[in-house]
Coordinates of C-alpha atoms and ligand atoms in Angstrom, one line a residue:
X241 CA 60.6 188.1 13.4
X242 CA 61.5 185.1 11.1
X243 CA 62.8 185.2 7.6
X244 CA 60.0 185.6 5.2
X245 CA 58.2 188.2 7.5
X246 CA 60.7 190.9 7.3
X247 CA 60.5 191.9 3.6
X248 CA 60.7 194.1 1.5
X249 CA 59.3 195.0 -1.7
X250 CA 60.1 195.5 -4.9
X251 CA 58.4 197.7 -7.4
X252 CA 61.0 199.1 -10.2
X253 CA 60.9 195.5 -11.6
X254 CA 59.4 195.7 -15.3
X255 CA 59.2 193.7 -18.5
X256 CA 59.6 189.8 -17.5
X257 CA 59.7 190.5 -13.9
X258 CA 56.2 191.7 -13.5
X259 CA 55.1 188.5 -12.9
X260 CA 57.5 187.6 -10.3
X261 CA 57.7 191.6 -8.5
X262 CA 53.3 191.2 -8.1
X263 CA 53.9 187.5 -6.4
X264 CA 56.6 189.3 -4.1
X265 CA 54.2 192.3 -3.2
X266 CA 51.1 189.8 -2.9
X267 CA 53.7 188.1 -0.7
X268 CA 54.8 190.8 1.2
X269 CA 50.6 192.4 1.8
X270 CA 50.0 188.7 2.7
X271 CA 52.6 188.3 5.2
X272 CA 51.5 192.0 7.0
X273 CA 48.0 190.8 7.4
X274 CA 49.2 187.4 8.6
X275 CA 51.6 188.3 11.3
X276 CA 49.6 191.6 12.7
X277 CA 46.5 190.1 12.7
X278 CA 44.8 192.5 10.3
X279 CA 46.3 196.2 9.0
X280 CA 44.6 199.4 7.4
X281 CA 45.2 200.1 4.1
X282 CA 46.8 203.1 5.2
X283 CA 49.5 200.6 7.5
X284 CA 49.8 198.9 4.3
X285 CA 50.8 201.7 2.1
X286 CA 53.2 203.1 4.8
X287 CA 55.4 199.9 5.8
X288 CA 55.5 198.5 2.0
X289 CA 56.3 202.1 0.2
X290 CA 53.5 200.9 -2.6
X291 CA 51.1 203.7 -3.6
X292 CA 47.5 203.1 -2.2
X293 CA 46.0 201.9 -6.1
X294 CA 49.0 199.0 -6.2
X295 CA 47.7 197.9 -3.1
X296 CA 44.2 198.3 -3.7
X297 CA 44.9 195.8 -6.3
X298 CA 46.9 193.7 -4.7
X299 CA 44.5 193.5 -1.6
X300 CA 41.5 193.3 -4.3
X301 CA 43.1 189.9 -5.2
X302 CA 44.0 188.6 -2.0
X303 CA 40.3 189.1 -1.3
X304 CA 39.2 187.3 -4.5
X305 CA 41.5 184.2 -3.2
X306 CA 40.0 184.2 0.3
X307 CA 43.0 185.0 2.3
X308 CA 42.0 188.0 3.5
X309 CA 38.4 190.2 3.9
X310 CA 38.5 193.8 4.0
X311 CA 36.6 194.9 7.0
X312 CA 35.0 198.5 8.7
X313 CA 36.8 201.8 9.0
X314 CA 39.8 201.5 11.4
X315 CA 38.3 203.3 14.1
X316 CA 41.1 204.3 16.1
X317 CA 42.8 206.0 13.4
X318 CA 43.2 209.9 15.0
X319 CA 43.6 211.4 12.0
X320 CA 43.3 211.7 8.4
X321 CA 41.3 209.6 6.2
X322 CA 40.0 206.4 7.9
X323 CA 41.1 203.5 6.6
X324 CA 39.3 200.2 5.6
X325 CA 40.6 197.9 7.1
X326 CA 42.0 194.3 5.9
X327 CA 41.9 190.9 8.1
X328 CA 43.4 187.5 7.6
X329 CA 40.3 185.5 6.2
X330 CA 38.8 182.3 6.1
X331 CA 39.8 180.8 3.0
X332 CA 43.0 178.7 3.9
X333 CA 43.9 176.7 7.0
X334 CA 46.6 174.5 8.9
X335 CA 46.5 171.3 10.0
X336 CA 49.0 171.6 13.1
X337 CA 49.6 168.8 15.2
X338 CA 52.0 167.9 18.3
X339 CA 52.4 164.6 19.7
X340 CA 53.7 164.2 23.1
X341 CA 54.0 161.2 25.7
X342 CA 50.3 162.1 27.1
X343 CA 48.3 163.6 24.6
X344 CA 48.6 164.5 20.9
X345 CA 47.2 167.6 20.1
X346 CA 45.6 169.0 16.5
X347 CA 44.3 172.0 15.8
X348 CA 42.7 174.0 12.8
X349 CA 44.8 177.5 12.6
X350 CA 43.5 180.5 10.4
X351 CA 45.8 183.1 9.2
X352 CA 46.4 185.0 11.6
X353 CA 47.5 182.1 13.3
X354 CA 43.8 181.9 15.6
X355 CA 43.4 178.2 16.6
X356 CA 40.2 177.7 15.2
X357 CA 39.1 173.8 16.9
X358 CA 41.5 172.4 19.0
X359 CA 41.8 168.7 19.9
X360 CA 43.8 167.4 22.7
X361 CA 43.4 163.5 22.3
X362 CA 44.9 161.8 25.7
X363 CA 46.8 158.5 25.6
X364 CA 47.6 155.9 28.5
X365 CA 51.5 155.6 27.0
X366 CA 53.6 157.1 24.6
X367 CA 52.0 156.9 21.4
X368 CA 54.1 155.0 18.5
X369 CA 54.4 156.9 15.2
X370 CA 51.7 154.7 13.4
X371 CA 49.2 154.9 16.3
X372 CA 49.5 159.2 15.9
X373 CA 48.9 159.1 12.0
X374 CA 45.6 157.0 13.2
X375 CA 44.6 159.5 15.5
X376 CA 45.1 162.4 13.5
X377 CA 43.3 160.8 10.9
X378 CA 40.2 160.3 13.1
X379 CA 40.5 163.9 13.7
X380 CA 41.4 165.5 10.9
X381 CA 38.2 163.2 8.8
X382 CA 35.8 164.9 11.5
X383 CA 37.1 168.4 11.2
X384 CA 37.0 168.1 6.7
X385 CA 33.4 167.1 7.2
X386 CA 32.5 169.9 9.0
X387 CA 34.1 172.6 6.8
X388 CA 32.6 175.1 4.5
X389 CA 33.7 174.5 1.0
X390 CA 35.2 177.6 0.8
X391 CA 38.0 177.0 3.2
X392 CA 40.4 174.3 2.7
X393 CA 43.5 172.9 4.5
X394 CA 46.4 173.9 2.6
X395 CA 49.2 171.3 4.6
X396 CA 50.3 169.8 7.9
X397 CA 52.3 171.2 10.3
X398 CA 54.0 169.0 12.7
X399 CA 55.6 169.8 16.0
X400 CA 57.9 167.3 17.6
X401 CA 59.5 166.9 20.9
X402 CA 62.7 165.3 19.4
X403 CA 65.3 166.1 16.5
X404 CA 63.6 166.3 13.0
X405 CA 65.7 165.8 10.0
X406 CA 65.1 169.6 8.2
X407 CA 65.3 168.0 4.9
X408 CA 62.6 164.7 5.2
X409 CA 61.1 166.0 7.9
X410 CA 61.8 162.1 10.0
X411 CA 61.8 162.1 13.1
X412 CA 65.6 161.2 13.9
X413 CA 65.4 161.1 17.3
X414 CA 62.3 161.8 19.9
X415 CA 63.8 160.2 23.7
X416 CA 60.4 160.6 25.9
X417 CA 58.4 159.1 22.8
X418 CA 61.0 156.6 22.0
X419 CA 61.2 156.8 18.3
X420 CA 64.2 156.5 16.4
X421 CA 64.2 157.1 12.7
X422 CA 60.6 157.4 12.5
X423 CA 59.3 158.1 8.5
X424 CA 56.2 160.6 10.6
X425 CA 56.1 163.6 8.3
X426 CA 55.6 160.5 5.1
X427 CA 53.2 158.6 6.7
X428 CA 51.2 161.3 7.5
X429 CA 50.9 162.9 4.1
X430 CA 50.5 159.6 3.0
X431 CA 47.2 159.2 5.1
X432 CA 46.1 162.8 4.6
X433 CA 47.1 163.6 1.4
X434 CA 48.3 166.7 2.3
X435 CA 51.8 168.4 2.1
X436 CA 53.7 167.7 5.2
X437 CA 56.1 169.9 7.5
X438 CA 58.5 169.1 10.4
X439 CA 60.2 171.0 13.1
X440 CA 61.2 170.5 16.4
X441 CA 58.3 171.8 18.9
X442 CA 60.4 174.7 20.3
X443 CA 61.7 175.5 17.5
X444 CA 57.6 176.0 16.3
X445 CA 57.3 177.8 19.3
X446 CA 60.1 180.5 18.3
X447 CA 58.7 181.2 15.0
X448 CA 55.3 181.5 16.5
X449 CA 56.8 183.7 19.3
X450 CA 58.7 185.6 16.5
X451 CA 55.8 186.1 14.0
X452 CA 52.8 186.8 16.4
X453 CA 53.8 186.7 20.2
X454 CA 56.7 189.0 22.4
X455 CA 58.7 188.4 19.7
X456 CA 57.4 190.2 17.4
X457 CA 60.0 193.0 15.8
X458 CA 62.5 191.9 18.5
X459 CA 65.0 190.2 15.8
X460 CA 67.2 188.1 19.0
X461 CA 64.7 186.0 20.9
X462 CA 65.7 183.0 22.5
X463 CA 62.8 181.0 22.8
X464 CA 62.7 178.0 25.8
X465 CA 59.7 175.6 25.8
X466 CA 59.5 172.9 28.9
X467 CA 56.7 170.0 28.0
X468 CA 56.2 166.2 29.2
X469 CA 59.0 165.5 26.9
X470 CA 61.8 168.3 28.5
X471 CA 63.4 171.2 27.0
X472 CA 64.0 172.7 23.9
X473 CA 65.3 175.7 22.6
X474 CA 64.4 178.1 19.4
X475 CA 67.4 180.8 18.7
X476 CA 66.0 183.3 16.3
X477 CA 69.1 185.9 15.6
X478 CA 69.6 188.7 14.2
X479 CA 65.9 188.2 12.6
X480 CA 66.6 184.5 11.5
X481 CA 65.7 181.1 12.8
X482 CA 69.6 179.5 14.0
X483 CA 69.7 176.4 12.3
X484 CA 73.1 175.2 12.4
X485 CA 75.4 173.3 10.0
X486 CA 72.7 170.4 9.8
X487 CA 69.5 171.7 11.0
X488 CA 69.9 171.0 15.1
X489 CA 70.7 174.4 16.3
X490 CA 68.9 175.1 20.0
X491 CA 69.4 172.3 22.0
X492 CA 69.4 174.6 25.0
X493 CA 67.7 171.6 27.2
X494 CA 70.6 170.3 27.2
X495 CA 72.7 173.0 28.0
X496 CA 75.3 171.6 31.2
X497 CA 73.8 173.1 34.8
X498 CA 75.1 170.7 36.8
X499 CA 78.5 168.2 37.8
X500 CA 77.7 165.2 38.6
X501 CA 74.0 165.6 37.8
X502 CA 71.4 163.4 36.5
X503 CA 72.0 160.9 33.1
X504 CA 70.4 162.6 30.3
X505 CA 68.4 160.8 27.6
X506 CA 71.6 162.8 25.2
X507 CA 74.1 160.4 27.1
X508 CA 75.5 163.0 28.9
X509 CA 74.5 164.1 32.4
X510 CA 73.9 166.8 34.6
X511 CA 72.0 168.9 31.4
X512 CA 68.8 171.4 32.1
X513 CA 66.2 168.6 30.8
X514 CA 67.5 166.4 33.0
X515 CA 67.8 168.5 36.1
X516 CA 64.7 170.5 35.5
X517 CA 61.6 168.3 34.8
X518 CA 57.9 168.7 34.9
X519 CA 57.1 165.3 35.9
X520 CA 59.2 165.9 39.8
X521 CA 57.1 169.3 39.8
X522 CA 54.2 166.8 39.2
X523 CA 55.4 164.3 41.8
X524 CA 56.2 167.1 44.7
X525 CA 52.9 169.0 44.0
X526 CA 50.8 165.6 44.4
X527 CA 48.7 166.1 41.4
X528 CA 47.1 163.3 39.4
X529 CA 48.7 162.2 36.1
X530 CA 45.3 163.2 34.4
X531 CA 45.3 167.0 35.6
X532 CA 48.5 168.3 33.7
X533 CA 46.5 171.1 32.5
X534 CA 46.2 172.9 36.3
X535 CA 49.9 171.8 37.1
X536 CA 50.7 175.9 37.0
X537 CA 47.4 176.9 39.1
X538 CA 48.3 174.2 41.3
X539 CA 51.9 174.5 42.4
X540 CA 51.9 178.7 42.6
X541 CA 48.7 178.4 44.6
X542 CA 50.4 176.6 47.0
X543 CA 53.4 178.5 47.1
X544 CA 51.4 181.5 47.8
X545 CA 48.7 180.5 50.4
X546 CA 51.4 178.3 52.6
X547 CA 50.1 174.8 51.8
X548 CA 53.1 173.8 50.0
X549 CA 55.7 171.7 51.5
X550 CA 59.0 171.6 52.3
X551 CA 59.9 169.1 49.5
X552 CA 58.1 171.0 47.1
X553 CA 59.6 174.3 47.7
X554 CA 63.0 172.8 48.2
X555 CA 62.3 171.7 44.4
X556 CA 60.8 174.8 42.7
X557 CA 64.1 176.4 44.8
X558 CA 66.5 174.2 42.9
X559 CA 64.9 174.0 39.8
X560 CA 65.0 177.8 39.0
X561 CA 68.8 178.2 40.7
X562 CA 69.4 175.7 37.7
X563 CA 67.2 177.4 35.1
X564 CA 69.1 180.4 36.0
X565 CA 72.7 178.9 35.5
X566 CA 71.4 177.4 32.2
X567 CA 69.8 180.8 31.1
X568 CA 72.9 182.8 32.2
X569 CA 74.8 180.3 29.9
X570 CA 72.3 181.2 26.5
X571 CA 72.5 184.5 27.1
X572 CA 76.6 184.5 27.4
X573 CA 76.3 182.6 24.2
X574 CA 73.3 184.3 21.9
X575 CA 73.1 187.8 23.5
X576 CA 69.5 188.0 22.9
X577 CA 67.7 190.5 24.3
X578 CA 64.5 188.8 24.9
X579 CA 64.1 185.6 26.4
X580 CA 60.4 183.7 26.2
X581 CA 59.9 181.0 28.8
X582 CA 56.7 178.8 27.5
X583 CA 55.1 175.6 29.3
X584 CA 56.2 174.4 32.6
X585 CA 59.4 176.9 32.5
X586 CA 56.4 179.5 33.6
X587 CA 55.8 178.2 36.6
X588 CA 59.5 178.9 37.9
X589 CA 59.8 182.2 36.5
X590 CA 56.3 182.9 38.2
X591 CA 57.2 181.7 41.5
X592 CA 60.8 183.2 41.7
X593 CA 61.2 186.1 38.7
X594 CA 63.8 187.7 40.8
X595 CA 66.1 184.9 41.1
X596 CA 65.6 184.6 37.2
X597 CA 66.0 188.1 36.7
X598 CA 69.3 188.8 38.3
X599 CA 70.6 185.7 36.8
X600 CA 70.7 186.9 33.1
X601 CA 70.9 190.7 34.3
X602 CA 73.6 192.9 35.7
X603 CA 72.4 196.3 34.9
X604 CA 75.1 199.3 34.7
X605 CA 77.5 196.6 33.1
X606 CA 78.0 196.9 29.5
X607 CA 78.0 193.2 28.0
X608 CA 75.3 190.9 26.9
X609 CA 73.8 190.5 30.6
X610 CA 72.8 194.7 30.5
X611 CA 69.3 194.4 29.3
X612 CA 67.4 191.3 28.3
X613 CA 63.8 190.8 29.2
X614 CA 62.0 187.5 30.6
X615 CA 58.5 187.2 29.2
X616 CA 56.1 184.2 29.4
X617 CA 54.9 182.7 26.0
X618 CA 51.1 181.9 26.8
X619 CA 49.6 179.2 28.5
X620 CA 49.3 175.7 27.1
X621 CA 50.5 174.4 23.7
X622 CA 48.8 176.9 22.3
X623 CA 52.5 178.8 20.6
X624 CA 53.8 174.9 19.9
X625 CA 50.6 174.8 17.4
X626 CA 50.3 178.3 16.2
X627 CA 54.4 177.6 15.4
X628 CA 53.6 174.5 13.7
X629 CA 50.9 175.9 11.2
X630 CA 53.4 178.8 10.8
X631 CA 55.4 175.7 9.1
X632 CA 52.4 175.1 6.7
X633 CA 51.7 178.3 5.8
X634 CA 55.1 178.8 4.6
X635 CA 54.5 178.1 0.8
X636 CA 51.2 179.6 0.6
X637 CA 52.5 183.0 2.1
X638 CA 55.6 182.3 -0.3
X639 CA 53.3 182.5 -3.4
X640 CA 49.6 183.4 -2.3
X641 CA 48.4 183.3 -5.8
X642 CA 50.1 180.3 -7.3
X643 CA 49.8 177.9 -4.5
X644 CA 46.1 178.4 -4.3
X645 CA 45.3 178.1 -8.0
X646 CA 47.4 175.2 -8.0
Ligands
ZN173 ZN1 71.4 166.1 27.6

């Protein structure tokens, strides 16, 4: 659970701060509906402490606003009154997008964070940071023609499979794509006219795994996404996103596995990204560049019905004994008691859980390796973009009612 999703509200405030206690409790009802998906009033009443006419009023003008629609009875409510119930609505969306070394992808995401329309736009190379504001442009022109009036984009989330500077939101420094100081988040909102946000891609994954995924009310996730461009890291602790001194906390790709490994795009060698890649998974599983997508299908099939080879087993072998020692490392460090393994880091904790298990567990032993669960974010990019709108939303669920008369 990120910062801004654990509140709690405030309603002794009066005189001058009646203004500032309602945006807190619209903030707070907002955020409830947003990160569960949709609560009964009577959920409502229970986890903010505000009597059922304070939030009849305050859902009354979320609904007005068109951030959330009060629904049918909660049905499954066993017993005392039912209870209407209230969803995320229509009203505002994200822009999120994630360019990568093979595709950029852009999606529409509700609150609620449902990916309404996504887009995966595939490239021959690398795309440069001028040729992504052009495709997103194309994109994002087709989706605003086709939307209702009564829903509109309220920013751009950007997920990036590099270093972003937390305060500009540049690109600092991106390795797989090649940038290097790249003005992205700028140029974009330039383009789009739309407010702009930043992160790095795993770090959008965390919050995404942290607000809607296995993450949710587990406040010491440690959150590892493997893509085309190699490994990065989200720490959320102790119910708040690491950052660090400068904004680059999480660099858990390039965590040391290995002496005398492989040179690392960092400068160093032998680190997790470098060991551990998708592309020699791609390579040993004989897959076509163009067919990414069924990489996980594709290599656990074989594994499973005998058709794989030596090489390739050797590999998925060696690649998880060095996951493991770079996991048993994070969890030494952060304690966490979840870990979420998303994109091609599935495929080894799929095809070996054990080895990954007993790595990062010694049950009976009180330390940090007593308890602390492996889980798989879901397939695809799917948590990268949900994570990046989550970096959109931000100001809207800050101040539903004055950012969207604004
Ligand atoms: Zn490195």
């Amino acid at each position: 659970m990120v910062e801004g999703i654990r509140r709690t509200v405030s309603g002794t405030n009066l005189g001058s701060n009646r203004d500032s206690t309602r945006q807190h409790n619209l903030s707070t009802v907002l955020g409830l509906v947003h990160s569960m998906a949709g609560v009964s009033r009577a959920q409502l009443t229970r986890a903010t402490g505000l009597n059922r006419s304070t939030i009849a009023a305050l859902v009354g003008e979320l609904v007005q606003l068109g951030l959330v629609v009060e629904s049918d009875l909660d049905q499954e409510q066993q017993h005392g009154r039912p209870s209407i119930m209230i969803q995320p609505g229509p009203g505002a969306l994200a822009l999120a997008v994630n360019p990568d070394i093979d595709v950029v992808s852009v999606a529409l995401v509700s609150l609620g964070g449902h990916i309404v329309n996504p887009v995966r736009f595939h490239t021959v190379r690398a795309p440069s940071a001028a040729e992504v504001v052009n495709i997103v442009s194309a994109i994002y022109a087709g989706m605003r023609t086709s939307l209702p009036a009564h829903q509109r984009i309220v920013g751009v989330g950007l997920a990036i499979p590099g270093l972003v500077d937390p305060l500009d939101g540049t690109v600092i420094e991106a390795p797989h794509l090649e940038w290097r100081d790249q003005p992205l988040s700028a140029l974009l909102s330039d383009a789009l006219k739309l407010p702009v946000t930043a992160a790095n891609d795993a770090v959008a994954g965390a919050r995404a795994q942290a607000t809607f995924g296995a993450g949710r009310d587990i406040p010491d996730l440690v959150y590892l996404y493997g893509g085309a461009s190699g490994i990065g890291g989200g720490v959320i602790s102790g119910g708040r996103l690491v950052r660090g001194a400068t904004g680059f906390a999480g660099q858990l790709g390039h965590t040391h596995v290995r002496s005398d490994g492989a040179e690392c795009t960092c400068g160093s060698s032998g680190c997790l990204e470098a060991e551990v890649t998708r592309e020699a998974l791609i390579a040993a599983v004989g897959l076509p560049a163009g067919e990414v997508e069924n990489l996980e299908e594709a290599v656990l099939k074989k594994l499973q019905d005998g058709s794989a080879t030596p090489e390739l087993r050797e590999l998925v072998d060696r690649q998880v004994q060095l996951l493991a020692i770079g996991l048993r490392s994070v969890v030494n460090l952060l304690n966490p008691s979840l870990i979420v393994l998303g994109g091609f880091l599935r495929i080894l904790a799929r095809a070996e859980p054990e080895a990954l298990g007993d790595a990062v567990r010694t049950p009976g032993r009180r330390g940090p390796r007593e308890s602390v669960a492996i889980e798989l974010a879901p397939l695809g990019e799917d948590p990268i973009l949900v994570g990046a709108a989550e970096l959109a939303f931000e100001p809207l669920l800050r101040d539903p009612a004055g950012f969207m008369r604004a």
